[in-house]
Amino acid sequence: MVEQLRALLKSINVLKNGQEETKERMENMQRRQEENRKGQPEMQKAGGNENKSKSVPVSAFPESVLASPVSVTAFKGPVKLSTYDGKTNWEVYKTQFSVIYENNGWIEGVKACQLAASLRGEAAEVLQTLPDIERLNLNSLYNALDLRFDQKYSKDYARLQMKTRPQKTGEGLQEYVSEVERLANLAFSDHPATVREAATQSSRKDCHSIRGARVTAGEPCELRLVKEMEKLKEEMQTIKAGISNQEKRNFKCWGCGGTGHLRRNCPQTRKEENAVCSSKQVN
């Protein structure tokens, strides 16, 4: 992976050096043209009629030559690519990127390398979801970034983040509130401002409730909740077992008057019923 990046960077430097050489050649050509243009009046005066006799009419040139003049324009040079952190519109950045790589004349490998190197923050985390062989594949990068930051996918992701994103350690309150507001504006962009404000307030309350459930600052909230649930489950089982034993002790049989069983399970009643059945069979 490192060797591939070095090779791509080397090719980029080669392209840049070639562009600089091209720029110098263009400037030299422009200087020579200016010198020739300044010297033309003197040559015309010196040549006089001789130049006129040697002039060639325009009609003598082929149409292909006249139809394809060489335009001399100023060399613009490569355009610098800005960074992308996932907090701005991905489609806009994607369009800008295509314009820049067309202007700079990048090949496919250089395109992927430049795009990967321009990612920052949450956008750079997308690289961790790709295999090593696909991190320098432009289509793979496009697909991963589309799934993560495209407008039609990012709304659902933003809503999920609003429900699960706590205030990070060392994150200021203002920074956290700004991030929650950004997620709310993205998740509910097609709703009124009142709905977005209510969603922001609800997300902040949920975060404070989860943080308050922590026993220590270093213990994850999810682990604490699992421990509490296990403890409640054990207490419920103990209570249920106690109630079951108490109910069994309080049972009273209507047949024999004994406790601990019901009439339908009374051994005395069953004994009497069996005796009656036996006497009927004998008769």
XYZ file of C-alpha atoms in Angstrom:
283
model
C 0.000 0.000 0.000
C 2.762 2.465 0.954
C 4.750 1.596 -2.153
C 1.675 2.201 -4.327
C 1.154 5.612 -2.762
C 4.822 6.478 -3.272
C 4.619 5.405 -6.905
C 1.513 7.527 -7.453
C 3.087 10.533 -5.759
C 6.163 10.064 -7.939
C 3.970 10.039 -11.050
C 2.233 13.198 -9.826
C 5.605 14.923 -9.435
C 6.572 13.806 -12.933
C 3.343 15.285 -14.292
C 3.964 18.538 -12.432
C 7.528 18.762 -13.764
C 6.261 18.127 -17.274
C 3.665 20.866 -16.856
C 6.345 23.297 -15.724
C 8.469 22.474 -18.768
C 5.447 22.934 -21.036
C 4.765 26.282 -19.417
C 8.346 27.434 -20.052
C 8.184 26.347 -23.695
C 4.907 28.236 -24.163
C 6.402 31.372 -22.647
C 9.452 31.106 -24.930
C 7.173 30.725 -27.937
C 5.210 33.815 -26.922
C 8.416 35.840 -26.562
C 9.626 34.770 -30.017
C 6.253 35.648 -31.515
C 6.383 39.090 -29.921
C 9.897 39.641 -31.290
C 8.831 38.530 -34.753
C 5.766 40.772 -34.593
C 7.914 43.801 -33.706
C 10.386 43.057 -36.508
C 7.758 42.681 -39.242
C 7.347 46.467 -40.033
C 11.098 46.868 -40.591
C 11.223 43.808 -42.807
C 8.301 45.091 -44.869
C 10.011 48.463 -45.417
C 13.268 46.800 -46.439
C 11.660 44.326 -48.763
C 9.299 46.777 -50.468
C 7.867 45.477 -53.681
C 9.950 42.337 -53.411
C 7.837 41.198 -50.481
C 4.681 41.965 -52.382
C 5.774 39.853 -55.330
C 6.564 36.952 -53.022
C 3.324 37.149 -51.034
C 0.994 34.170 -51.357
C -2.775 34.756 -51.601
C -4.974 33.286 -48.871
C -6.908 31.262 -51.418
C -3.765 29.236 -52.079
C -3.883 27.611 -48.615
C -5.927 24.420 -48.115
C -9.226 24.777 -46.240
C -8.007 22.341 -43.553
C -5.184 24.737 -42.686
C -7.462 27.778 -42.578
C -10.087 25.952 -40.494
C -7.651 24.904 -37.748
C -5.775 27.948 -36.473
C -3.405 27.445 -33.549
C -4.689 29.406 -30.560
C -2.097 30.798 -28.199
C -3.570 31.068 -24.674
C -2.037 31.662 -21.284
C -1.090 28.478 -19.418
C -3.290 28.126 -16.325
C -1.435 25.324 -14.550
C -2.826 22.712 -12.109
C -5.732 23.555 -9.795
C -5.347 22.711 -6.101
C -7.924 20.319 -4.647
C -9.686 21.320 -1.425
C -10.390 18.882 1.435
C -13.703 17.191 2.306
C -14.758 16.376 5.892
C -18.299 15.122 5.274
C -20.030 18.202 6.703
C -20.722 19.860 3.361
C -22.720 18.677 0.356
C -21.013 15.634 -1.132
C -22.554 16.053 -4.596
C -21.158 19.586 -4.850
C -17.672 18.436 -3.853
C -17.907 15.497 -6.252
C -18.680 17.892 -9.122
C -15.782 20.156 -8.161
C -13.474 17.147 -8.022
C -14.435 16.063 -11.558
C -13.766 19.583 -12.881
C -10.346 19.686 -11.214
C -9.150 16.281 -12.398
C -10.237 17.108 -15.950
C -8.308 20.380 -15.821
C -5.213 18.761 -14.296
C -5.297 15.765 -16.640
C -5.098 13.129 -13.899
C -5.153 9.442 -14.788
C -7.439 6.999 -12.925
C -4.885 6.021 -10.292
C -4.012 9.630 -9.563
C -7.714 10.522 -9.284
C -8.282 7.886 -6.588
C -5.090 8.844 -4.741
C -5.961 12.549 -4.743
C -9.542 11.892 -3.595
C -8.396 9.608 -0.764
C -5.779 12.152 0.326
C -8.366 14.962 0.386
C -10.665 13.216 2.898
C -10.750 14.474 6.476
C -12.669 13.662 9.676
C -15.757 11.480 9.178
C -15.130 11.299 5.448
C -11.686 9.779 6.030
C -13.284 7.075 8.204
C -14.878 5.683 5.039
C -11.435 4.420 4.003
C -11.489 1.993 6.943
C -14.582 0.291 5.491
C -12.826 -0.586 2.229
C -10.333 -3.390 1.580
C -6.778 -2.292 0.828
C -7.123 -3.163 -2.845
C -10.197 -0.910 -3.252
C -8.889 2.193 -1.486
C -7.167 3.297 -4.688
C -10.150 2.422 -6.883
C -12.103 5.539 -7.844
C -15.446 3.758 -8.317
C -15.147 2.033 -4.933
C -14.425 5.375 -3.261
C -17.367 6.978 -5.038
C -19.741 4.181 -3.962
C -18.612 4.276 -0.331
C -18.892 8.067 -0.127
C -22.283 8.004 -1.878
C -23.664 5.539 0.674
C -22.300 7.605 3.543
C -22.870 11.217 2.466
C -25.354 11.219 -0.413
C -28.500 13.198 0.417
C -30.926 10.286 -0.004
C -28.923 8.078 2.398
C -27.657 10.680 4.849
C -31.106 11.572 6.245
C -31.641 8.120 7.739
C -28.070 8.027 8.994
C -28.436 11.461 10.577
C -31.595 10.367 12.412
C -29.793 7.299 13.714
C -26.866 9.429 14.874
C -29.211 11.823 16.682
C -30.589 8.933 18.739
C -27.259 7.331 19.581
C -24.654 10.117 19.582
C -23.586 11.121 23.132
C -21.450 14.101 24.029
C -17.880 12.930 23.505
C -15.190 13.140 26.160
C -13.532 16.555 26.010
C -16.191 17.910 23.638
C -17.488 21.347 24.599
C -21.205 21.930 25.094
C -21.403 24.483 22.290
C -19.597 22.147 19.918
C -21.921 19.283 20.825
C -25.056 21.435 20.398
C -23.835 22.643 16.996
C -23.296 19.067 15.859
C -26.769 18.005 17.039
C -28.331 20.975 15.240
C -26.463 20.040 12.065
C -27.774 16.476 12.273
C -31.315 17.735 12.909
C -31.200 20.084 9.922
C -30.013 17.228 7.731
C -32.373 14.563 9.083
C -35.472 16.796 8.962
C -34.565 19.142 6.116
C -38.026 18.702 4.572
C -39.828 19.586 7.856
C -40.598 22.980 9.434
C -38.053 24.658 11.693
C -40.200 23.883 14.759
C -39.862 20.158 14.093
C -36.080 20.431 13.747
C -35.869 22.396 17.007
C -38.000 19.812 18.837
C -35.822 16.993 17.497
C -32.702 18.812 18.695
C -34.110 19.273 22.202
C -35.215 15.630 22.374
C -31.788 14.385 21.304
C -30.071 16.506 23.950
C -32.400 15.227 26.697
C -31.812 11.614 25.677
C -28.064 12.180 25.785
C -28.195 13.669 29.294
C -30.361 10.768 30.515
C -27.897 8.209 29.193
C -24.909 10.035 30.661
C -26.643 10.254 34.051
C -26.993 6.479 34.166
C -23.216 6.011 34.256
C -21.656 5.082 37.605
C -18.113 6.109 36.722
C -16.707 8.322 33.997
C -14.672 5.498 32.525
C -17.428 2.861 32.394
C -19.332 2.692 29.088
C -23.035 3.436 29.296
C -24.019 0.253 27.433
C -22.112 -1.938 29.901
C -23.791 -0.224 32.838
C -27.251 -0.761 31.339
C -26.533 -4.457 30.767
C -25.474 -4.878 34.396
C -28.604 -3.122 35.646
C -30.829 -5.310 33.462
C -29.163 -8.501 34.728
C -29.608 -7.354 38.316
C -33.289 -6.562 37.798
C -33.793 -9.925 36.110
C -32.330 -11.786 39.100
C -34.466 -9.804 41.539
C -37.612 -10.531 39.528
C -36.840 -14.260 39.485
C -36.321 -14.248 43.262
C -39.595 -12.420 43.852
C -41.442 -14.733 41.479
C -40.104 -17.838 43.238
C -41.103 -16.451 46.641
C -44.614 -15.668 45.472
C -44.985 -19.165 44.013
C -43.902 -20.821 47.277
C -46.191 -18.580 49.316
C -49.162 -19.386 47.113
C -48.507 -23.106 47.456
C -48.434 -22.845 51.253
C -51.723 -20.892 51.307
C -53.630 -23.356 49.090
C -56.525 -25.073 50.916
C -58.374 -28.113 49.636
C -62.156 -27.857 49.721
C -62.516 -31.631 49.865
C -60.345 -32.734 52.766
C -59.642 -29.322 54.289
C -55.867 -29.787 53.982
C -53.372 -27.157 52.732
C -50.749 -27.163 50.007
C -52.986 -28.593 47.264
C -56.255 -27.932 45.462
C -59.348 -30.124 45.478
C -58.729 -31.406 41.945
C -55.328 -32.684 43.113
C -56.513 -33.932 46.519
C -55.172 -37.448 47.216
C -58.074 -38.235 49.566
C -60.647 -37.363 46.923
C -58.852 -39.475 44.322
C -58.761 -42.404 46.764
C -62.502 -42.151 47.342
C -63.212 -41.896 43.612
C -61.121 -44.983 42.925
C -62.990 -46.914 45.623
C -66.364 -45.989 44.106
C -65.236 -47.061 40.641
C -64.009 -50.408 41.994
C -67.311 -51.133 43.763
C -69.270 -50.380 40.596
C -67.171 -52.817 38.623
C -67.742 -55.579 41.227
C -71.531 -55.088 41.126
